mmCIF file of N, CA and C in Angstrom:
data_model
loop_
_atom_site.group_PDB
_atom_site.id
_atom_site.type_symbol
_atom_site.label_atom_id
_atom_site.label_comp_id
_atom_site.label_asym_id
_atom_site.label_seq_id
_atom_site.Cartn_x
_atom_site.Cartn_y
_atom_site.Cartn_z
ATOM 1 N N MET A 1 22.380 36.838 61.175
ATOM 2 C CA MET A 1 22.865 35.606 61.743
ATOM 3 C C MET A 1 22.311 35.389 63.144
ATOM 4 N N LYS A 2 22.294 36.484 63.942
ATOM 5 C CA LYS A 2 21.760 36.385 65.297
ATOM 6 C C LYS A 2 20.279 36.041 65.279
ATOM 7 N N LYS A 3 19.555 36.625 64.300
ATOM 8 C CA LYS A 3 18.125 36.352 64.185
ATOM 9 C C LYS A 3 17.898 34.886 63.825
ATOM 10 N N LEU A 4 18.708 34.353 62.934
ATOM 11 C CA LEU A 4 18.601 32.951 62.532
ATOM 12 C C LEU A 4 18.887 32.028 63.712
ATOM 13 N N LEU A 5 19.911 32.369 64.471
ATOM 14 C CA LEU A 5 20.267 31.580 65.651
ATOM 15 C C LEU A 5 19.145 31.638 66.690
ATOM 16 N N ALA A 6 18.591 32.809 66.902
ATOM 17 C CA ALA A 6 17.495 32.978 67.852
ATOM 18 C C ALA A 6 16.272 32.178 67.394
ATOM 19 N N LEU A 7 16.001 32.189 66.099
ATOM 20 C CA LEU A 7 14.880 31.433 65.549
ATOM 21 C C LEU A 7 15.085 29.933 65.749
ATOM 22 N N MET A 8 16.301 29.448 65.520
ATOM 23 C CA MET A 8 16.594 28.032 65.692
ATOM 24 C C MET A 8 16.450 27.621 67.165
ATOM 25 N N VAL A 9 16.895 28.460 68.079
ATOM 26 C CA VAL A 9 16.760 28.181 69.510
ATOM 27 C C VAL A 9 15.281 28.134 69.880
ATOM 28 N N ALA A 10 14.499 29.065 69.357
ATOM 29 C CA ALA A 10 13.062 29.099 69.641
ATOM 30 C C ALA A 10 12.389 27.826 69.136
ATOM 31 N N ILE A 11 12.760 27.396 67.941
ATOM 32 C CA ILE A 11 12.193 26.166 67.377
ATOM 33 C C ILE A 11 12.550 24.970 68.251
ATOM 34 N N CYS A 12 13.773 24.939 68.732
ATOM 35 C CA CYS A 12 14.199 23.844 69.620
ATOM 36 C C CYS A 12 13.374 23.822 70.901
ATOM 37 N N PHE A 13 13.150 24.999 71.484
ATOM 38 C CA PHE A 13 12.369 25.062 72.724
ATOM 39 C C PHE A 13 10.923 24.613 72.486
ATOM 40 N N VAL A 14 10.324 25.032 71.392
ATOM 41 C CA VAL A 14 8.957 24.633 71.064
ATOM 42 C C VAL A 14 8.892 23.118 70.857
ATOM 43 N N THR A 15 9.862 22.570 70.133
ATOM 44 C CA THR A 15 9.912 21.128 69.884
ATOM 45 C C THR A 15 10.042 20.361 71.190
ATOM 46 N N MET A 16 10.912 20.853 72.081
ATOM 47 C CA MET A 16 11.083 20.187 73.372
ATOM 48 C C MET A 16 9.806 20.256 74.197
ATOM 49 N N ALA A 17 9.123 21.393 74.154
ATOM 50 C CA ALA A 17 7.893 21.550 74.922
ATOM 51 C C ALA A 17 6.817 20.594 74.420
ATOM 52 N N VAL A 18 6.670 20.489 73.115
ATOM 53 C CA VAL A 18 5.675 19.583 72.524
ATOM 54 C C VAL A 18 6.011 18.135 72.855
ATOM 55 N N THR A 19 7.277 17.776 72.723
ATOM 56 C CA THR A 19 7.720 16.412 73.025
ATOM 57 C C THR A 19 7.482 16.077 74.491
ATOM 58 N N THR A 20 7.794 17.005 75.375
ATOM 59 C CA THR A 20 7.588 16.795 76.807
ATOM 60 C C THR A 20 6.105 16.647 77.121
ATOM 61 N N GLU A 21 5.276 17.484 76.495
ATOM 62 C CA GLU A 21 3.833 17.413 76.711
ATOM 63 C C GLU A 21 3.286 16.067 76.234
ATOM 64 N N GLN A 22 3.719 15.614 75.064
ATOM 65 C CA GLN A 22 3.265 14.328 74.524
ATOM 66 C C GLN A 22 3.722 13.183 75.427
ATOM 67 N N SER A 23 4.934 13.274 75.919
ATOM 68 C CA SER A 23 5.465 12.250 76.820
ATOM 69 C C SER A 23 4.641 12.192 78.108
ATOM 70 N N ALA A 24 4.265 13.356 78.619
ATOM 71 C CA ALA A 24 3.448 13.411 79.832
ATOM 72 C C ALA A 24 2.075 12.786 79.580
ATOM 73 N N LYS A 25 1.505 13.040 78.406
ATOM 74 C CA LYS A 25 0.210 12.432 78.061
ATOM 75 C C LYS A 25 0.332 10.920 77.980
ATOM 76 N N ASN A 26 1.415 10.435 77.369
ATOM 77 C CA ASN A 26 1.640 8.989 77.272
ATOM 78 C C ASN A 26 1.792 8.370 78.656
ATOM 79 N N ASP A 27 2.547 9.038 79.537
ATOM 80 C CA ASP A 27 2.720 8.539 80.899
ATOM 81 C C ASP A 27 1.388 8.475 81.628
ATOM 82 N N ALA A 28 0.554 9.489 81.444
ATOM 83 C CA ALA A 28 -0.759 9.514 82.083
ATOM 84 C C ALA A 28 -1.629 8.379 81.554
ATOM 85 N N ALA A 29 -1.553 8.121 80.268
ATOM 86 C CA ALA A 29 -2.337 7.030 79.681
ATOM 87 C C ALA A 29 -1.900 5.691 80.249
ATOM 88 N N VAL A 30 -0.610 5.505 80.420
ATOM 89 C CA VAL A 30 -0.097 4.264 80.997
ATOM 90 C C VAL A 30 -0.567 4.119 82.436
ATOM 91 N N ARG A 31 -0.509 5.218 83.202
ATOM 92 C CA ARG A 31 -0.969 5.180 84.595
ATOM 93 C C ARG A 31 -2.456 4.845 84.648
ATOM 94 N N ASN A 32 -3.262 5.475 83.786
ATOM 95 C CA ASN A 32 -4.702 5.209 83.767
ATOM 96 C C ASN A 32 -4.990 3.773 83.379
ATOM 97 N N ALA A 33 -4.259 3.230 82.406
ATOM 98 C CA ALA A 33 -4.443 1.835 81.999
ATOM 99 C C ALA A 33 -4.108 0.907 83.155
ATOM 100 N N SER A 34 -3.076 1.247 83.906
ATOM 101 C CA SER A 34 -2.702 0.432 85.055
ATOM 102 C C SER A 34 -3.792 0.465 86.114
ATOM 103 N N LEU A 35 -4.358 1.651 86.337
ATOM 104 C CA LEU A 35 -5.432 1.766 87.328
ATOM 105 C C LEU A 35 -6.655 0.969 86.905
ATOM 106 N N VAL A 36 -7.001 1.042 85.627
ATOM 107 C CA VAL A 36 -8.140 0.286 85.112
ATOM 108 C C VAL A 36 -7.871 -1.206 85.267
ATOM 109 N N ASN A 37 -6.670 -1.617 84.864
ATOM 110 C CA ASN A 37 -6.320 -3.026 84.951
ATOM 111 C C ASN A 37 -6.372 -3.503 86.403
ATOM 112 N N GLU A 38 -5.913 -2.679 87.349
ATOM 113 C CA GLU A 38 -5.960 -3.048 88.769
ATOM 114 C C GLU A 38 -7.398 -3.138 89.249
ATOM 115 N N LYS A 39 -8.232 -2.271 88.737
ATOM 116 C CA LYS A 39 -9.646 -2.233 89.114
ATOM 117 C C LYS A 39 -10.324 -3.571 88.815
ATOM 118 N N TYR A 40 -9.961 -4.177 87.703
ATOM 119 C CA TYR A 40 -10.582 -5.416 87.243
ATOM 120 C C TYR A 40 -9.662 -6.632 87.323
ATOM 121 N N LYS A 41 -8.452 -6.449 87.835
ATOM 122 C CA LYS A 41 -7.415 -7.477 87.738
ATOM 123 C C LYS A 41 -7.866 -8.862 88.176
ATOM 124 N N SER A 42 -8.459 -8.993 89.344
ATOM 125 C CA SER A 42 -8.828 -10.325 89.830
ATOM 126 C C SER A 42 -9.886 -10.970 88.935
ATOM 127 N N CYS A 43 -10.805 -10.179 88.433
ATOM 128 C CA CYS A 43 -11.851 -10.731 87.569
ATOM 129 C C CYS A 43 -11.282 -11.109 86.193
ATOM 130 N N ILE A 44 -10.403 -10.273 85.659
ATOM 131 C CA ILE A 44 -9.757 -10.585 84.377
ATOM 132 C C ILE A 44 -8.945 -11.875 84.517
ATOM 133 N N ASP A 45 -8.190 -11.978 85.616
ATOM 134 C CA ASP A 45 -7.381 -13.182 85.841
ATOM 135 C C ASP A 45 -8.264 -14.417 85.958
ATOM 136 N N ALA A 46 -9.383 -14.288 86.644
ATOM 137 C CA ALA A 46 -10.306 -15.429 86.790
ATOM 138 C C ALA A 46 -10.906 -15.817 85.440
ATOM 139 N N CYS A 47 -11.287 -14.834 84.651
ATOM 140 C CA CYS A 47 -11.839 -15.112 83.316
ATOM 141 C C CYS A 47 -10.805 -15.837 82.449
ATOM 142 N N ASN A 48 -9.571 -15.362 82.493
ATOM 143 C CA ASN A 48 -8.526 -15.987 81.682
ATOM 144 C C ASN A 48 -8.221 -17.410 82.150
ATOM 145 N N ALA A 49 -8.230 -17.642 83.451
ATOM 146 C CA ALA A 49 -8.017 -18.996 83.977
ATOM 147 C C ALA A 49 -9.190 -19.900 83.607
ATOM 148 N N CYS A 50 -10.379 -19.339 83.618
ATOM 149 C CA CYS A 50 -11.574 -20.103 83.252
ATOM 150 C C CYS A 50 -11.516 -20.526 81.777
ATOM 151 N N ILE A 51 -11.037 -19.649 80.932
ATOM 152 C CA ILE A 51 -10.889 -19.976 79.510
ATOM 153 C C ILE A 51 -9.990 -21.197 79.349
ATOM 154 N N VAL A 52 -8.865 -21.198 80.047
ATOM 155 C CA VAL A 52 -7.913 -22.314 79.952
ATOM 156 C C VAL A 52 -8.571 -23.610 80.447
ATOM 157 N N SER A 53 -9.245 -23.542 81.594
ATOM 158 C CA SER A 53 -9.880 -24.738 82.156
ATOM 159 C C SER A 53 -10.994 -25.269 81.264
ATOM 160 N N CYS A 54 -11.805 -24.357 80.734
ATOM 161 C CA CYS A 54 -12.909 -24.780 79.865
ATOM 162 C C CYS A 54 -12.402 -25.411 78.567
ATOM 163 N N LYS A 55 -11.342 -24.850 77.999
ATOM 164 C CA LYS A 55 -10.777 -25.440 76.779
ATOM 165 C C LYS A 55 -10.233 -26.839 77.054
ATOM 166 N N SER A 56 -9.598 -27.014 78.186
ATOM 167 C CA SER A 56 -9.064 -28.322 78.560
ATOM 168 C C SER A 56 -10.191 -29.324 78.768
ATOM 169 N N CYS A 57 -11.230 -28.901 79.467
ATOM 170 C CA CYS A 57 -12.390 -29.763 79.713
ATOM 171 C C CYS A 57 -13.072 -30.131 78.392
ATOM 172 N N GLN A 58 -13.263 -29.131 77.546
ATOM 173 C CA GLN A 58 -13.892 -29.358 76.246
ATOM 174 C C GLN A 58 -13.109 -30.386 75.433
ATOM 175 N N LYS A 59 -11.813 -30.245 75.408
ATOM 176 C CA LYS A 59 -10.961 -31.166 74.649
ATOM 177 C C LYS A 59 -11.091 -32.582 75.200
ATOM 178 N N MET A 60 -11.038 -32.715 76.513
ATOM 179 C CA MET A 60 -11.137 -34.024 77.147
ATOM 180 C C MET A 60 -12.507 -34.658 76.874
ATOM 181 N N CYS A 61 -13.558 -33.858 76.989
ATOM 182 C CA CYS A 61 -14.912 -34.374 76.759
ATOM 183 C C CYS A 61 -15.118 -34.800 75.307
ATOM 184 N N THR A 62 -14.520 -34.069 74.381
ATOM 185 C CA THR A 62 -14.620 -34.395 72.960
ATOM 186 C C THR A 62 -13.931 -35.719 72.664
ATOM 187 N N GLN A 63 -12.850 -36.007 73.368
ATOM 188 C CA GLN A 63 -12.113 -37.252 73.162
ATOM 189 C C GLN A 63 -12.838 -38.446 73.778
ATOM 190 N N MET A 64 -13.732 -38.172 74.671
ATOM 191 C CA MET A 64 -14.493 -39.266 75.294
ATOM 192 C C MET A 64 -15.686 -39.590 74.402
ATOM 193 N N ASP A 65 -16.846 -39.509 74.954
ATOM 194 C CA ASP A 65 -18.081 -39.762 74.219
ATOM 195 C C ASP A 65 -18.747 -38.419 73.944
ATOM 196 N N ALA A 66 -18.511 -37.893 72.757
ATOM 197 C CA ALA A 66 -18.985 -36.552 72.420
ATOM 198 C C ALA A 66 -20.502 -36.412 72.558
ATOM 199 N N LYS A 67 -21.245 -37.479 72.255
ATOM 200 C CA LYS A 67 -22.699 -37.411 72.377
ATOM 201 C C LYS A 67 -23.114 -37.314 73.844
ATOM 202 N N LYS A 68 -22.499 -38.134 74.663
ATOM 203 C CA LYS A 68 -22.818 -38.142 76.098
ATOM 204 C C LYS A 68 -22.396 -36.827 76.763
ATOM 205 N N MET A 69 -21.326 -36.247 76.268
ATOM 206 C CA MET A 69 -20.763 -35.044 76.880
ATOM 207 C C MET A 69 -21.147 -33.766 76.122
ATOM 208 N N ALA A 70 -22.145 -33.851 75.246
ATOM 209 C CA ALA A 70 -22.507 -32.731 74.376
ATOM 210 C C ALA A 70 -22.841 -31.458 75.156
ATOM 211 N N ARG A 71 -23.596 -31.581 76.226
ATOM 212 C CA ARG A 71 -23.981 -30.395 77.016
ATOM 213 C C ARG A 71 -22.750 -29.762 77.669
ATOM 214 N N CYS A 72 -21.876 -30.586 78.191
ATOM 215 C CA CYS A 72 -20.648 -30.088 78.820
ATOM 216 C C CYS A 72 -19.784 -29.364 77.779
ATOM 217 N N ILE A 73 -19.631 -29.963 76.624
ATOM 218 C CA ILE A 73 -18.833 -29.368 75.543
ATOM 219 C C ILE A 73 -19.420 -28.016 75.133
ATOM 220 N N GLN A 74 -20.740 -27.972 74.951
ATOM 221 C CA GLN A 74 -21.414 -26.739 74.526
ATOM 222 C C GLN A 74 -21.239 -25.628 75.562
ATOM 223 N N LEU A 75 -21.456 -25.966 76.831
ATOM 224 C CA LEU A 75 -21.329 -24.942 77.866
ATOM 225 C C LEU A 75 -19.887 -24.464 78.026
ATOM 226 N N CYS A 76 -18.937 -25.359 77.842
ATOM 227 C CA CYS A 76 -17.527 -24.939 77.876
ATOM 228 C C CYS A 76 -17.231 -23.955 76.742
ATOM 229 N N LYS A 77 -17.759 -24.222 75.553
ATOM 230 C CA LYS A 77 -17.568 -23.300 74.421
ATOM 231 C C LYS A 77 -18.187 -21.937 74.722
ATOM 232 N N GLU A 78 -19.390 -21.952 75.273
ATOM 233 C CA GLU A 78 -20.067 -20.701 75.614
ATOM 234 C C GLU A 78 -19.284 -19.943 76.687
ATOM 235 N N CYS A 79 -18.795 -20.691 77.657
ATOM 236 C CA CYS A 79 -18.042 -20.092 78.756
ATOM 237 C C CYS A 79 -16.757 -19.438 78.237
ATOM 238 N N VAL A 80 -16.062 -20.109 77.349
ATOM 239 C CA VAL A 80 -14.849 -19.537 76.755
ATOM 240 C C VAL A 80 -15.187 -18.229 76.041
ATOM 241 N N SER A 81 -16.256 -18.223 75.281
ATOM 242 C CA SER A 81 -16.633 -17.025 74.518
ATOM 243 C C SER A 81 -16.978 -15.849 75.425
ATOM 244 N N ILE A 82 -17.805 -16.098 76.441
ATOM 245 C CA ILE A 82 -18.229 -14.995 77.307
ATOM 246 C C ILE A 82 -17.090 -14.528 78.209
ATOM 247 N N CYS A 83 -16.252 -15.449 78.648
ATOM 248 C CA CYS A 83 -15.101 -15.046 79.475
ATOM 249 C C CYS A 83 -14.129 -14.202 78.673
ATOM 250 N N ARG A 84 -13.923 -14.563 77.422
ATOM 251 C CA ARG A 84 -13.029 -13.787 76.551
ATOM 252 C C ARG A 84 -13.594 -12.381 76.354
ATOM 253 N N ALA A 85 -14.894 -12.296 76.084
ATOM 254 C CA ALA A 85 -15.533 -10.984 75.890
ATOM 255 C C ALA A 85 -15.462 -10.148 77.166
ATOM 256 N N SER A 86 -15.730 -10.777 78.290
ATOM 257 C CA SER A 86 -15.683 -10.054 79.570
ATOM 258 C C SER A 86 -14.289 -9.520 79.844
ATOM 259 N N SER A 87 -13.304 -10.363 79.662
ATOM 260 C CA SER A 87 -11.919 -9.964 79.901
ATOM 261 C C SER A 87 -11.523 -8.794 79.002
ATOM 262 N N GLN A 88 -11.889 -8.871 77.744
ATOM 263 C CA GLN A 88 -11.536 -7.808 76.806
ATOM 264 C C GLN A 88 -12.227 -6.496 77.165
ATOM 265 N N LEU A 89 -13.507 -6.556 77.537
ATOM 266 C CA LEU A 89 -14.228 -5.331 77.866
ATOM 267 C C LEU A 89 -13.719 -4.709 79.166
ATOM 268 N N MET A 90 -13.357 -5.541 80.120
ATOM 269 C CA MET A 90 -12.774 -4.998 81.352
ATOM 270 C C MET A 90 -11.433 -4.335 81.049
ATOM 271 N N THR A 91 -10.639 -4.954 80.188
ATOM 272 C CA THR A 91 -9.348 -4.391 79.813
ATOM 273 C C THR A 91 -9.525 -3.023 79.150
ATOM 274 N N LEU A 92 -10.598 -2.876 78.406
ATOM 275 C CA LEU A 92 -10.896 -1.604 77.739
ATOM 276 C C LEU A 92 -11.601 -0.607 78.656
ATOM 277 N N ASP A 93 -11.934 -1.025 79.873
ATOM 278 C CA ASP A 93 -12.720 -0.219 80.812
ATOM 279 C C ASP A 93 -14.033 0.215 80.167
ATOM 280 N N SER A 94 -14.641 -0.715 79.451
ATOM 281 C CA SER A 94 -15.891 -0.442 78.747
ATOM 282 C C SER A 94 -17.032 -0.230 79.735
ATOM 283 N N GLU A 95 -17.937 0.647 79.358
ATOM 284 C CA GLU A 95 -19.120 0.854 80.195
ATOM 285 C C GLU A 95 -20.034 -0.373 80.153
ATOM 286 N N SER A 96 -19.817 -1.257 79.197
ATOM 287 C CA SER A 96 -20.598 -2.488 79.084
ATOM 288 C C SER A 96 -19.993 -3.650 79.867
ATOM 289 N N ALA A 97 -18.842 -3.458 80.461
ATOM 290 C CA ALA A 97 -18.149 -4.548 81.162
ATOM 291 C C ALA A 97 -19.007 -5.162 82.262
ATOM 292 N N THR A 98 -19.666 -4.338 83.049
ATOM 293 C CA THR A 98 -20.470 -4.851 84.160
ATOM 294 C C THR A 98 -21.613 -5.722 83.651
ATOM 295 N N ALA A 99 -22.306 -5.279 82.621
ATOM 296 C CA ALA A 99 -23.430 -6.042 82.078
ATOM 297 C C ALA A 99 -22.955 -7.377 81.508
ATOM 298 N N ILE A 100 -21.849 -7.359 80.786
ATOM 299 C CA ILE A 100 -21.323 -8.598 80.203
ATOM 300 C C ILE A 100 -20.846 -9.529 81.315
ATOM 301 N N CYS A 101 -20.262 -8.967 82.354
ATOM 302 C CA CYS A 101 -19.812 -9.798 83.477
ATOM 303 C C CYS A 101 -20.989 -10.482 84.174
ATOM 304 N N LYS A 102 -22.111 -9.817 84.254
ATOM 305 C CA LYS A 102 -23.302 -10.439 84.856
ATOM 306 C C LYS A 102 -23.731 -11.647 84.020
ATOM 307 N N GLU A 103 -23.723 -11.497 82.704
ATOM 308 C CA GLU A 103 -24.055 -12.620 81.816
ATOM 309 C C GLU A 103 -23.000 -13.711 81.923
ATOM 310 N N CYS A 104 -21.764 -13.310 82.052
ATOM 311 C CA CYS A 104 -20.661 -14.259 82.207
ATOM 312 C C CYS A 104 -20.886 -15.111 83.456
ATOM 313 N N ALA A 105 -21.310 -14.481 84.530
ATOM 314 C CA ALA A 105 -21.563 -15.206 85.777
ATOM 315 C C ALA A 105 -22.655 -16.263 85.586
ATOM 316 N N ILE A 106 -23.665 -15.931 84.830
ATOM 317 C CA ILE A 106 -24.772 -16.872 84.578
ATOM 318 C C ILE A 106 -24.269 -18.084 83.796
ATOM 319 N N ILE A 107 -23.532 -17.836 82.722
ATOM 320 C CA ILE A 107 -23.035 -18.938 81.890
ATOM 321 C C ILE A 107 -21.996 -19.765 82.651
ATOM 322 N N CYS A 108 -21.116 -19.099 83.385
ATOM 323 C CA CYS A 108 -20.117 -19.833 84.172
ATOM 324 C C CYS A 108 -20.783 -20.733 85.216
ATOM 325 N N THR A 109 -21.848 -20.257 85.827
ATOM 326 C CA THR A 109 -22.576 -21.066 86.814
ATOM 327 C C THR A 109 -23.195 -22.293 86.155
ATOM 328 N N LYS A 110 -23.797 -22.113 84.982
ATOM 329 C CA LYS A 110 -24.369 -23.247 84.245
ATOM 330 C C LYS A 110 -23.283 -24.260 83.896
ATOM 331 N N CYS A 111 -22.150 -23.761 83.440
ATOM 332 C CA CYS A 111 -21.037 -24.636 83.061
ATOM 333 C C CYS A 111 -20.541 -25.406 84.285
ATOM 334 N N ALA A 112 -20.404 -24.726 85.407
ATOM 335 C CA ALA A 112 -19.937 -25.373 86.638
ATOM 336 C C ALA A 112 -20.907 -26.464 87.083
ATOM 337 N N GLU A 113 -22.197 -26.172 87.005
ATOM 338 C CA GLU A 113 -23.205 -27.173 87.394
ATOM 339 C C GLU A 113 -23.099 -28.414 86.514
ATOM 340 N N GLU A 114 -22.938 -28.207 85.215
ATOM 341 C CA GLU A 114 -22.818 -29.342 84.298
ATOM 342 C C GLU A 114 -21.533 -30.115 84.548
ATOM 343 N N CYS A 115 -20.427 -29.407 84.681
ATOM 344 C CA CYS A 115 -19.144 -30.075 84.894
ATOM 345 C C CYS A 115 -19.119 -30.854 86.206
ATOM 346 N N ASN A 116 -19.797 -30.362 87.211
ATOM 347 C CA ASN A 116 -19.840 -31.062 88.504
ATOM 348 C C ASN A 116 -20.623 -32.374 88.446
ATOM 349 N N LYS A 117 -21.359 -32.590 87.390
ATOM 350 C CA LYS A 117 -22.097 -33.849 87.216
ATOM 351 C C LYS A 117 -21.160 -34.987 86.807
ATOM 352 N N HIS A 118 -19.960 -34.649 86.385
ATOM 353 C CA HIS A 118 -19.029 -35.640 85.866
ATOM 354 C C HIS A 118 -17.857 -35.830 86.823
ATOM 355 N N ASP A 119 -17.277 -37.025 86.790
ATOM 356 C CA ASP A 119 -16.208 -37.365 87.735
ATOM 357 C C ASP A 119 -14.797 -37.088 87.223
ATOM 358 N N MET A 120 -14.649 -36.697 85.978
ATOM 359 C CA MET A 120 -13.316 -36.484 85.416
ATOM 360 C C MET A 120 -12.639 -35.274 86.070
ATOM 361 N N ALA A 121 -11.325 -35.377 86.243
ATOM 362 C CA ALA A 121 -10.559 -34.310 86.896
ATOM 363 C C ALA A 121 -10.670 -32.985 86.135
ATOM 364 N N ASP A 122 -10.637 -33.052 84.804
ATOM 365 C CA ASP A 122 -10.737 -31.820 84.015
ATOM 366 C C ASP A 122 -12.093 -31.135 84.226
ATOM 367 N N CYS A 123 -13.141 -31.921 84.351
ATOM 368 C CA CYS A 123 -14.472 -31.357 84.601
ATOM 369 C C CYS A 123 -14.530 -30.701 85.982
ATOM 370 N N LYS A 124 -13.950 -31.354 86.978
ATOM 371 C CA LYS A 124 -13.951 -30.797 88.338
ATOM 372 C C LYS A 124 -13.137 -29.495 88.393
ATOM 373 N N LYS A 125 -11.993 -29.500 87.717
ATOM 374 C CA LYS A 125 -11.154 -28.304 87.679
ATOM 375 C C LYS A 125 -11.892 -27.165 86.972
ATOM 376 N N CYS A 126 -12.572 -27.494 85.896
ATOM 377 C CA CYS A 126 -13.345 -26.508 85.140
ATOM 378 C C CYS A 126 -14.460 -25.932 86.018
ATOM 379 N N ALA A 127 -15.143 -26.810 86.744
ATOM 380 C CA ALA A 127 -16.233 -26.355 87.618
ATOM 381 C C ALA A 127 -15.712 -25.371 88.658
ATOM 382 N N THR A 128 -14.573 -25.677 89.236
ATOM 383 C CA THR A 128 -13.981 -24.791 90.242
ATOM 384 C C THR A 128 -13.638 -23.433 89.644
ATOM 385 N N ALA A 129 -13.012 -23.431 88.473
ATOM 386 C CA ALA A 129 -12.646 -22.175 87.803
ATOM 387 C C ALA A 129 -13.889 -21.375 87.437
ATOM 388 N N CYS A 130 -14.911 -22.069 86.971
ATOM 389 C CA CYS A 130 -16.155 -21.391 86.582
ATOM 390 C C CYS A 130 -16.839 -20.751 87.787
ATOM 391 N N LEU A 131 -16.864 -21.460 88.908
ATOM 392 C CA LEU A 131 -17.501 -20.907 90.108
ATOM 393 C C LEU A 131 -16.758 -19.672 90.616
ATOM 394 N N LYS A 132 -15.443 -19.722 90.584
ATOM 395 C CA LYS A 132 -14.655 -18.551 91.007
ATOM 396 C C LYS A 132 -14.928 -17.372 90.097
ATOM 397 N N THR A 133 -14.966 -17.622 88.802
ATOM 398 C CA THR A 133 -15.227 -16.558 87.843
ATOM 399 C C THR A 133 -16.620 -15.993 88.033
ATOM 400 N N ALA A 134 -17.608 -16.859 88.235
ATOM 401 C CA ALA A 134 -18.976 -16.411 88.459
ATOM 402 C C ALA A 134 -19.061 -15.511 89.688
ATOM 403 N N MET A 135 -18.377 -15.910 90.752
ATOM 404 C CA MET A 135 -18.401 -15.116 91.989
ATOM 405 C C MET A 135 -17.803 -13.733 91.741
ATOM 406 N N LEU A 136 -16.641 -13.674 91.088
ATOM 407 C CA LEU A 136 -15.996 -12.391 90.844
ATOM 408 C C LEU A 136 -16.781 -11.523 89.858
ATOM 409 N N CYS A 137 -17.355 -12.150 88.847
ATOM 410 C CA CYS A 137 -18.154 -11.392 87.876
ATOM 411 C C CYS A 137 -19.423 -10.832 88.529
ATOM 412 N N ASN A 138 -20.005 -11.568 89.452
ATOM 413 C CA ASN A 138 -21.189 -11.064 90.174
ATOM 414 C C ASN A 138 -20.854 -9.874 91.057
ATOM 415 N N GLU A 139 -19.613 -9.762 91.475
ATOM 416 C CA GLU A 139 -19.182 -8.660 92.328
ATOM 417 C C GLU A 139 -18.923 -7.377 91.548
ATOM 418 N N MET A 140 -18.924 -7.463 90.246
ATOM 419 C CA MET A 140 -18.631 -6.283 89.414
ATOM 420 C C MET A 140 -19.698 -5.214 89.589
#
């Protein structure tokens, strides 16, 4: 009986040790994810804001004269795609994040230049968001 009790106590201690170790690993992973997110936070936030602005601009341009606004619509679509990819790769702390961010800056700059050619408020807002994103992505 004493041996059985001792065995059960030993099993409990081993289980607690494994659980504590796993919990510590999970805590470390959360801390590391937070550090990664902080590392890229301003750029991720800019990319996400740019996505919202570009979608709004694209929608507005489509409702106007789609043929006249074709270049603006196309660049907004491209900008949404590259900003989404950049944001996701930064969130993953991918080794490719910097390279994608450089491309993101190029497309965002093109989109901003096109949007600045138009007088609509959505285009101006999009241009501003794109320029901010381009600046932050270039700093990566």
